[in-house]
Coordinates of C-alpha atoms and ligand atoms in Angstrom, one line a residue:
X1 CA 27.1 20.6 -17.6
X2 CA 28.1 17.1 -18.3
X3 CA 25.5 14.2 -17.4
X4 CA 27.7 13.0 -14.7
X5 CA 27.6 16.5 -13.0
X6 CA 23.9 16.8 -13.4
X7 CA 23.3 13.4 -11.5
X8 CA 26.0 14.0 -8.9
X9 CA 23.8 17.1 -7.8
X10 CA 20.4 15.5 -8.1
X11 CA 21.5 12.6 -5.9
X12 CA 22.7 15.7 -3.9
X13 CA 19.2 17.0 -3.7
X14 CA 17.4 14.0 -3.3
X15 CA 20.0 13.0 -0.2
X16 CA 17.8 15.7 1.6
X17 CA 14.6 14.7 0.8
X18 CA 14.3 11.0 1.4
X19 CA 15.9 8.9 4.4
X20 CA 19.2 7.3 4.1
X21 CA 17.8 4.0 4.4
X22 CA 15.7 4.9 0.7
X23 CA 18.3 6.6 -0.6
X24 CA 20.8 3.3 -0.5
X25 CA 17.9 1.0 -1.7
X26 CA 16.7 2.8 -4.4
X27 CA 18.8 5.6 -5.3
X28 CA 22.2 3.8 -5.2
X29 CA 21.6 1.1 -8.0
X30 CA 20.6 3.8 -10.9
X31 CA 22.0 6.5 -12.9
X32 CA 21.1 9.3 -14.9
X33 CA 21.9 8.0 -18.5
X34 CA 20.7 11.0 -20.9
X35 CA 18.4 13.8 -21.0
X36 CA 16.7 13.5 -23.9
X37 CA 13.8 16.2 -25.9
X38 CA 13.0 17.0 -21.8
X39 CA 12.9 13.4 -20.5
X40 CA 15.6 12.3 -18.1
X41 CA 16.1 8.8 -19.3
X42 CA 17.0 6.8 -15.9
X43 CA 19.2 3.4 -15.8
X44 CA 17.8 1.1 -13.2
X45 CA 18.9 -2.4 -13.1
X46 CA 15.2 -4.1 -13.8
X47 CA 12.0 -3.7 -14.4
X48 CA 10.3 -4.1 -11.2
X49 CA 12.8 -1.8 -9.7
X50 CA 11.8 1.3 -12.8
X51 CA 8.0 0.6 -11.7
X52 CA 9.1 1.2 -7.9
X53 CA 11.0 4.2 -8.9
X54 CA 8.0 5.4 -11.1
X55 CA 5.3 5.0 -8.5
X56 CA 7.0 5.7 -5.4
X57 CA 9.8 8.9 -6.1
X58 CA 9.1 9.7 -10.4
X59 CA 7.7 13.1 -9.1
X60 CA 11.2 13.5 -6.9
X61 CA 13.3 12.2 -9.7
X62 CA 12.2 14.7 -12.5
X63 CA 12.2 17.7 -10.0
X64 CA 15.7 16.0 -9.0
X65 CA 17.2 16.9 -12.1
X66 CA 15.0 19.4 -13.4
X67 CA 17.0 21.4 -10.0
X68 CA 20.3 20.7 -11.1
X69 CA 20.0 21.3 -14.5
X70 CA 19.1 25.2 -13.5
X71 CA 15.2 24.6 -13.6
X72 CA 12.4 23.8 -16.3
X73 CA 10.4 21.0 -16.6
X74 CA 11.9 17.5 -17.3
X75 CA 9.8 14.1 -17.5
X76 CA 11.6 10.8 -16.6
X77 CA 11.9 7.6 -18.6
X78 CA 13.0 4.4 -17.0
X79 CA 15.7 2.6 -18.8
X80 CA 16.6 -1.1 -18.1
X81 CA 20.3 -2.1 -18.1
X82 CA 22.0 -5.2 -17.6
X83 CA 25.4 -4.9 -15.3
X84 CA 26.8 -2.4 -17.1
X85 CA 25.4 0.8 -16.0
X86 CA 26.0 2.5 -19.2
X87 CA 24.3 0.6 -21.6
X88 CA 20.8 0.3 -22.0
X89 CA 20.7 -3.6 -23.1
X90 CA 16.3 -4.1 -23.1
X91 CA 14.9 -1.3 -24.9
X92 CA 11.8 -2.4 -25.3
X93 CA 12.2 -2.4 -21.7
X94 CA 12.0 0.9 -21.5
X95 CA 8.8 2.1 -18.8
X96 CA 7.7 5.6 -20.5
X97 CA 6.1 6.8 -17.0
X98 CA 3.6 9.0 -19.1
X99 CA 2.1 5.3 -20.5
X100 CA 2.6 3.5 -17.6
X101 CA 0.4 5.7 -15.7
X102 CA -2.3 5.6 -18.1
X103 CA -5.1 2.8 -18.6
X104 CA -4.4 0.0 -21.4
X105 CA -7.6 2.0 -22.8
X106 CA -6.7 5.5 -22.7
X107 CA -10.0 6.9 -20.6
X108 CA -10.1 11.0 -19.7
X109 CA -9.4 12.0 -15.8
X110 CA -9.1 8.2 -15.1
X111 CA -6.0 7.7 -13.2
X112 CA -6.0 4.2 -12.9
X113 CA -2.8 1.9 -12.4
X114 CA -2.6 -0.6 -15.8
X115 CA -0.5 -2.6 -13.5
X116 CA -2.8 -3.9 -11.5
X117 CA -5.0 -6.9 -13.3
X118 CA -6.7 -9.8 -12.6
X119 CA -4.3 -11.9 -14.2
X120 CA -1.5 -10.8 -12.3
X121 CA -3.3 -11.0 -9.2
X122 CA -2.5 -14.2 -7.3
X123 CA -5.7 -16.1 -5.8
X124 CA -5.5 -18.1 -2.5
X125 CA -7.2 -18.7 0.4
X126 CA -7.1 -15.5 1.6
X127 CA -8.4 -13.3 -0.4
X128 CA -10.4 -15.8 -3.4
X129 CA -13.7 -14.2 -1.8
X130 CA -12.5 -11.0 -2.4
X131 CA -11.3 -11.7 -5.6
X132 CA -14.6 -13.3 -6.7
X133 CA -16.8 -10.4 -5.6
X134 CA -14.6 -7.7 -7.6
X135 CA -15.0 -9.9 -10.9
X136 CA -18.4 -10.5 -10.5
X137 CA -18.7 -6.5 -9.8
X138 CA -16.8 -6.4 -13.1
X139 CA -18.2 -8.0 -15.2
X140 CA -21.5 -6.5 -13.9
X141 CA -21.2 -3.0 -13.0
X142 CA -23.9 -1.7 -10.6
X143 CA -26.0 -5.2 -10.6
X144 CA -24.3 -7.5 -8.8
X145 CA -23.1 -6.2 -5.3
X146 CA -23.8 -2.7 -4.8
X147 CA -21.9 -0.9 -3.1
X148 CA -19.2 -3.2 -2.8
X149 CA -16.7 -2.7 0.5
X150 CA -13.4 -4.4 0.2
X151 CA -11.3 -4.4 3.9
X152 CA -8.2 -5.8 4.9
X153 CA -4.4 -5.1 6.6
X154 CA -1.8 -3.1 4.7
X155 CA -0.2 -4.2 1.6
X156 CA -2.5 -7.0 0.6
X157 CA -4.2 -5.7 -2.1
X158 CA -7.1 -3.4 -1.7
X159 CA -5.8 -1.2 -4.3
X160 CA -4.6 -4.0 -6.5
X161 CA -8.0 -5.3 -6.9
X162 CA -10.1 -2.0 -7.2
X163 CA -8.1 -1.0 -10.1
X164 CA -8.2 -4.3 -11.5
X165 CA -11.7 -3.7 -11.3
X166 CA -11.1 -0.7 -13.6
X167 CA -9.0 -1.7 -15.9
X168 CA -11.5 -4.1 -16.7
X169 CA -14.7 -2.1 -17.0
X170 CA -12.1 0.5 -19.0
X171 CA -11.5 -2.1 -21.0
X172 CA -14.9 -3.7 -21.9
X173 CA -17.5 -0.8 -21.8
X174 CA -17.9 2.6 -22.5
X175 CA -18.3 2.9 -18.8
X176 CA -17.4 6.3 -17.2
X177 CA -15.5 5.8 -14.9
X178 CA -13.9 7.6 -11.8
X179 CA -11.1 6.2 -9.7
X180 CA -9.3 7.7 -6.8
X181 CA -7.8 7.6 -3.2
X182 CA -10.3 9.7 -0.2
X183 CA -7.5 12.3 0.3
X184 CA -8.1 13.3 -4.0
X185 CA -11.6 13.1 -3.4
X186 CA -11.5 15.1 0.3
X187 CA -8.9 17.6 -1.7
X188 CA -11.7 18.0 -4.4
X189 CA -14.3 19.0 -1.8
X190 CA -11.5 21.4 -0.1
X191 CA -11.0 23.3 -3.7
X192 CA -14.9 23.0 -4.6
X193 CA -15.3 25.1 -1.4
X194 CA -12.1 27.6 -1.2
X195 CA -13.4 28.7 -4.7
X196 CA -17.1 28.3 -5.1
X197 CA -17.0 25.3 -6.9
X198 CA -19.3 22.6 -5.3
X199 CA -21.8 22.8 -8.2
X200 CA -18.9 21.7 -10.7
X201 CA -18.1 18.6 -8.4
X202 CA -22.0 17.4 -7.5
X203 CA -22.3 17.7 -10.8
X204 CA -18.9 15.2 -11.6
X205 CA -19.4 13.3 -9.6
X206 CA -23.4 12.1 -10.7
X207 CA -22.8 11.4 -13.9
X208 CA -20.3 9.3 -13.5
X209 CA -21.3 5.2 -14.2
X210 CA -18.5 3.5 -11.5
X211 CA -16.8 5.4 -8.4
X212 CA -13.9 3.6 -6.6
X213 CA -12.6 5.2 -3.2
X214 CA -9.9 3.7 -1.7
X215 CA -8.9 4.1 1.4
X216 CA -12.3 5.1 2.7
X217 CA -11.4 5.1 6.5
X218 CA -9.1 8.5 5.9
X219 CA -12.7 10.1 6.2
X220 CA -13.1 10.2 9.6
X221 CA -13.3 13.2 11.1
X222 CA -13.8 15.1 7.9
X223 CA -17.4 16.2 8.7
X224 CA -17.9 18.1 5.3
X225 CA -16.1 15.7 2.9
X226 CA -18.2 12.8 4.4
X227 CA -21.3 15.0 3.4
X228 CA -20.6 15.8 0.3
X229 CA -19.4 12.0 -0.4
X230 CA -23.0 10.8 1.9
X231 CA -25.0 13.2 -1.0
X232 CA -23.1 11.9 -4.3
X233 CA -23.4 8.2 -2.6
X234 CA -27.3 8.2 -2.5
X235 CA -27.5 10.0 -5.9
X236 CA -25.2 7.0 -7.6
X237 CA -27.0 4.1 -6.1
X238 CA -30.4 4.9 -6.8
X239 CA -28.9 5.8 -10.2
X240 CA -27.9 2.0 -9.7
X241 CA -24.4 3.3 -10.7
X242 CA -21.3 1.1 -8.9
X243 CA -19.9 2.4 -5.8
X244 CA -16.4 0.5 -4.4
X245 CA -14.7 1.4 -1.6
X246 CA -11.7 0.0 0.1
X247 CA -11.2 0.2 3.7
X248 CA -8.1 -1.0 6.0
X249 CA -11.1 -1.9 8.8
X250 CA -14.5 -3.1 8.9
X251 CA -16.9 -0.3 8.4
X252 CA -17.9 -1.0 12.3
X253 CA -14.6 -0.2 13.1
X254 CA -14.0 3.3 11.4
X255 CA -14.2 6.1 14.1
X256 CA -15.3 9.3 13.1
X257 CA -17.5 8.3 10.6
X258 CA -21.3 9.5 10.5
X259 CA -23.3 6.0 11.1
X260 CA -25.6 7.1 7.9
X261 CA -22.2 6.7 6.0
X262 CA -21.0 3.4 7.6
X263 CA -24.6 1.6 7.8
X264 CA -24.5 2.7 3.5
X265 CA -21.0 0.6 3.4
X266 CA -22.5 -2.3 4.7
X267 CA -25.5 -2.1 2.6
X268 CA -24.5 -4.2 -0.6
X269 CA -20.9 -6.9 0.5
X270 CA -18.4 -6.6 2.3
X271 CA -15.1 -8.8 1.4
X272 CA -12.1 -8.9 3.2
X273 CA -8.3 -10.0 2.3
X274 CA -6.6 -11.6 4.8
X275 CA -2.7 -12.5 4.5
X276 CA -1.6 -15.3 2.5
X277 CA -1.3 -18.2 3.3
X278 CA 2.2 -20.0 2.8
X279 CA 1.2 -21.5 -0.7
X280 CA -0.1 -18.2 -1.8
X281 CA 2.7 -16.6 -0.7
X282 CA 5.0 -18.7 -2.9
X283 CA 2.7 -18.3 -5.9
X284 CA 2.9 -14.8 -5.4
X285 CA 6.7 -15.1 -5.6
X286 CA 6.9 -17.1 -8.2
X287 CA 4.8 -14.8 -10.3
X288 CA 6.4 -11.9 -9.9
X289 CA 10.0 -13.0 -10.0
X290 CA 9.0 -14.8 -13.2
X291 CA 7.8 -11.8 -14.4
X292 CA 10.6 -9.5 -13.7
X293 CA 13.2 -12.5 -14.6
X294 CA 14.2 -12.6 -11.4
X295 CA 15.6 -16.1 -11.1
X296 CA 14.7 -17.0 -8.0
X297 CA 16.1 -20.2 -6.6
X298 CA 13.6 -22.9 -4.3
X299 CA 15.4 -22.4 -1.5
X300 CA 15.1 -18.5 -1.3
X301 CA 11.8 -18.9 -2.7
X302 CA 10.8 -21.1 1.1
X303 CA 12.7 -18.7 2.7
X304 CA 11.2 -15.8 1.7
X305 CA 7.9 -17.5 1.8
X306 CA 8.5 -18.5 5.7
X307 CA 10.0 -15.0 7.1
X308 CA 7.4 -12.4 5.1
X309 CA 3.9 -13.4 6.2
X310 CA 1.5 -10.3 6.9
X311 CA 2.3 -8.2 3.9
X312 CA 2.8 -8.5 0.5
X313 CA 4.1 -5.2 -0.5
X314 CA 7.0 -6.4 2.2
X315 CA 7.3 -9.9 -0.3
X316 CA 7.3 -8.0 -3.2
X317 CA 10.0 -5.2 -1.8
X318 CA 12.4 -8.5 -0.6
X319 CA 12.8 -9.4 -4.3
X320 CA 13.6 -6.0 -6.1
X321 CA 15.7 -5.9 -3.5
X322 CA 17.3 -8.8 -4.5
X323 CA 17.0 -8.8 -7.9
X324 CA 18.6 -5.2 -8.0
X325 CA 21.6 -6.6 -6.2
X326 CA 22.3 -9.1 -8.3
X327 CA 22.3 -7.8 -11.2
X328 CA 24.5 -4.7 -10.1
X329 CA 27.0 -7.0 -8.4
X330 CA 26.7 -9.2 -11.4
X331 CA 26.2 -12.8 -9.1
X332 CA 23.5 -15.1 -9.1
X333 CA 21.2 -15.3 -6.1
X334 CA 21.7 -17.6 -3.5
X335 CA 20.1 -17.9 0.2
X336 CA 23.0 -16.5 1.5
X337 CA 22.9 -13.4 -0.5
X338 CA 19.4 -13.5 0.8
X339 CA 20.1 -13.9 4.4
X340 CA 22.5 -10.7 4.0
X341 CA 20.8 -7.9 1.7
X342 CA 17.4 -8.4 3.7
X343 CA 18.7 -8.6 6.8
X344 CA 17.3 -4.9 8.2
X345 CA 13.8 -6.4 6.8
X346 CA 13.9 -9.9 8.3
X347 CA 15.2 -8.0 11.5
X348 CA 14.6 -9.5 14.7
X349 CA 11.5 -11.8 13.6
X350 CA 13.5 -15.1 13.4
X351 CA 13.5 -15.5 17.6
X352 CA 10.1 -16.9 19.2
X353 CA 8.6 -14.6 21.3
X354 CA 5.5 -15.9 23.3
X355 CA 2.8 -13.4 23.5
X356 CA 2.7 -13.6 27.5
X357 CA 6.6 -12.0 27.2
X358 CA 5.2 -9.2 25.4
X359 CA 2.2 -8.6 27.2
X360 CA 4.3 -9.1 30.8
X361 CA 6.9 -6.3 28.9
X362 CA 4.4 -3.8 28.5
X363 CA 2.0 -4.2 31.3
X364 CA 5.3 -3.9 33.1
X365 CA 6.8 -0.5 30.8
X366 CA 3.3 1.1 31.4
X367 CA 2.1 -0.1 34.9
X368 CA -1.1 -1.7 33.8
X369 CA -2.3 -5.1 35.0
X370 CA -2.6 -7.5 32.6
X371 CA -6.5 -7.9 33.4
X372 CA -6.9 -4.3 32.2
X373 CA -4.8 -5.2 29.2
X374 CA -7.2 -7.9 27.8
X375 CA -10.0 -6.3 28.9
X376 CA -12.4 -3.8 26.9
X377 CA -12.1 -0.4 28.9
X378 CA -11.1 1.8 26.8
X379 CA -9.8 4.3 28.5
X380 CA -6.5 6.2 27.0
X381 CA -3.9 4.9 29.5
X382 CA -5.6 1.6 29.0
X383 CA -5.8 1.9 24.6
X384 CA -2.1 3.3 24.4
X385 CA -0.7 -0.1 26.0
X386 CA -3.0 -2.3 24.1
X387 CA -2.4 -1.5 20.9
X388 CA 1.4 -1.5 22.1
X389 CA 1.3 -4.9 22.9
X390 CA -1.0 -5.8 20.0
X391 CA 1.9 -4.0 17.3
X392 CA 4.8 -6.5 19.1
X393 CA 2.7 -9.5 18.9
X394 CA 2.4 -8.7 15.4
X395 CA 5.9 -8.1 14.8
X396 CA 7.7 -10.5 16.8
X397 CA 5.4 -13.5 16.7
X398 CA 4.5 -15.0 13.9
X399 CA 0.7 -15.0 15.1
X400 CA -2.1 -14.3 12.8
X401 CA -4.6 -11.6 14.1
X402 CA -7.6 -13.6 15.1
X403 CA -4.8 -15.1 17.2
X404 CA -3.3 -12.2 18.5
X405 CA -7.1 -11.3 19.1
X406 CA -7.9 -14.0 20.8
X407 CA -4.7 -13.7 23.6
X408 CA -6.4 -9.6 24.2
X409 CA -9.2 -11.2 25.7
X410 CA -11.0 -12.6 22.3
X411 CA -11.4 -9.4 20.2
X412 CA -11.8 -8.9 16.7
X413 CA -9.2 -9.5 14.3
X414 CA -9.9 -6.1 12.6
X415 CA -9.3 -4.6 16.1
X416 CA -5.7 -5.6 15.8
X417 CA -5.1 -4.5 12.1
X418 CA -6.6 -1.6 13.1
X419 CA -3.9 -1.1 16.5
X420 CA -1.2 -2.4 14.0
X421 CA -2.0 0.4 11.7
X422 CA -2.5 3.4 14.1
X423 CA 1.3 2.1 16.1
X424 CA 2.8 1.4 12.5
X425 CA 2.1 5.2 11.3
X426 CA 2.0 7.1 14.8
X427 CA 6.0 5.5 14.9
X428 CA 7.1 7.2 12.1
X429 CA 6.5 10.6 13.1
X430 CA 6.6 9.7 17.4
X431 CA 10.4 10.0 18.2
X432 CA 9.4 9.0 21.8
X433 CA 6.8 6.0 20.3
X434 CA 9.4 4.5 18.4
X435 CA 12.2 4.3 20.8
X436 CA 9.7 3.0 23.5
X437 CA 9.3 0.6 20.6
X438 CA 12.9 -0.6 20.1
X439 CA 13.5 -0.4 24.1
X440 CA 10.0 -3.0 24.5
X441 CA 11.7 -5.1 21.8
X442 CA 15.1 -5.3 22.7
X443 CA 13.8 -6.0 26.0
X444 CA 11.8 -8.8 25.0
X445 CA 14.1 -10.2 22.8
X446 CA 16.8 -10.6 25.1
X447 CA 14.7 -12.1 28.1
Ligands
ATP1 N1 -2.7 -11.7 -4.2 C1 -1.8 -10.8 -4.7 N2 -1.4 -11.3 -6.3 C2 -0.5 -10.4 -7.0 N3 0.1 -9.0 -5.9 C3 -0.5 -9.0 -5.4 C4 -1.6 -9.8 -4.5 N4 -2.0 -8.7 -3.3 C5 -1.0 -7.9 -3.4 N5 -0.1 -7.3 -4.4 C6 1.0 -7.0 -4.5 O1 1.5 -6.2 -3.4 C7 1.4 -4.9 -3.6 C8 0.6 -4.3 -2.4 O2 -0.7 -4.1 -2.8 P1 -1.8 -3.1 -2.6 O3 -1.5 -1.7 -2.7 O4 -2.9 -3.2 -3.2 O5 -2.3 -3.0 -1.3 P2 -3.3 -2.6 -0.1 O6 -4.1 -2.9 -0.1 O7 -4.1 -1.2 -1.5 O8 -2.3 -1.5 0.6 P3 -2.2 -0.3 1.8 O9 -3.0 -0.9 2.6 O10 -1.0 0.1 2.3 O11 -3.2 1.2 1.0 C9 0.8 -4.1 -5.1 O12 2.3 -4.4 -5.3 C10 0.2 -5.5 -5.2 O13 0.1 -5.8 -6.9

């Protein structure tokens, strides 16, 4: 079977697995270059693109190509090509998937991402405190702040900072590090229960020197995992071993977490990550475009940094998309191109919308009074519209989380972050909610 035929079949397979927009953005610009020694070499427009594909769709690509060939195990490599998809021109830029997944100094069992270091973390007003705290912990694990609890909204750099600590410690010490997501920890607990291996799990985690757990908010409602984590936490803490946790919300705002755990999260230092200000967004764009070899003219930098405000991942995504588009079409990046290519990401944010208009539209839709919407009452009939209104304020205006909080009767910014996150997550699977949000948006933007 020719490489082209395999690739066509693999694309067909992928189309069935991902939404159309994801397919168009990430899979149409790439191609299968060759298959050699059980490795599929995938041509990508730039290093950043390959990195992103590797992190998000590496396994799917391997599965798709393997299935198209009729089975067997395959690894994937990403090869950067320029303009002509047939010829990889930068062999040194090959991203070896396996290499990329291991830290600079390999250590058994650590799943750190070597891409995330202190060196490539841009420090600005919103993150300098968290950055300094992480540096202190990386320099003196177990001594500076314990536990270190980092919290912040979606895509603001929590995972990056955790990995930066891990990579730094791995490079400079021989400490045993465990870095994992809450989901991985939960799965380990479930498997240990299922196979009666709880003692092994306990032993494993109580003999490490530094434990880092990402997205600890997902412990909510998982009683048995909380119980295990509680004992692990105590054992490590008492032995002066470093614990670092990240969460999208403040401990006090974590529902369904046992009080004894919640209070432990507050024992050490809590450092928050705030959305970056415009200077930091510009600095991040400059750094990333430089690192990735994507030339962004000044007006495009200004445009992106004033349009994509709340999420660094989005900012990065725009850069990748623009870089890919430019390299595929052989054009230089211009402001006009940026506006066209990123149309759907920028969407409706351009129109100036007042938060009061949003609140009124939501009140009318859900038949609640404005005073109720802004109140502290937590009945379900009020919490739902309130969270929707908060989410829309964030989506359709330039207001910061604290500003939105002030428009909702003086609520804390973490409450707004939580609401935005809840609604963003729920709308992925709840079609009715998605429709309601779209119709509200349309209504507000028309008014
Ligand atoms: N200050 C920064 N400098 C450079 N890159 C950054 C910075 N902050 C975030 N990023 C980049 O933004 C992207 C998103 O960051 P990250 O995954 O760490 O966010 P997160 O807070 O863990 O998000 P989530 O809540 O979805 O888990 C990453 O690629 C990261 O490298």
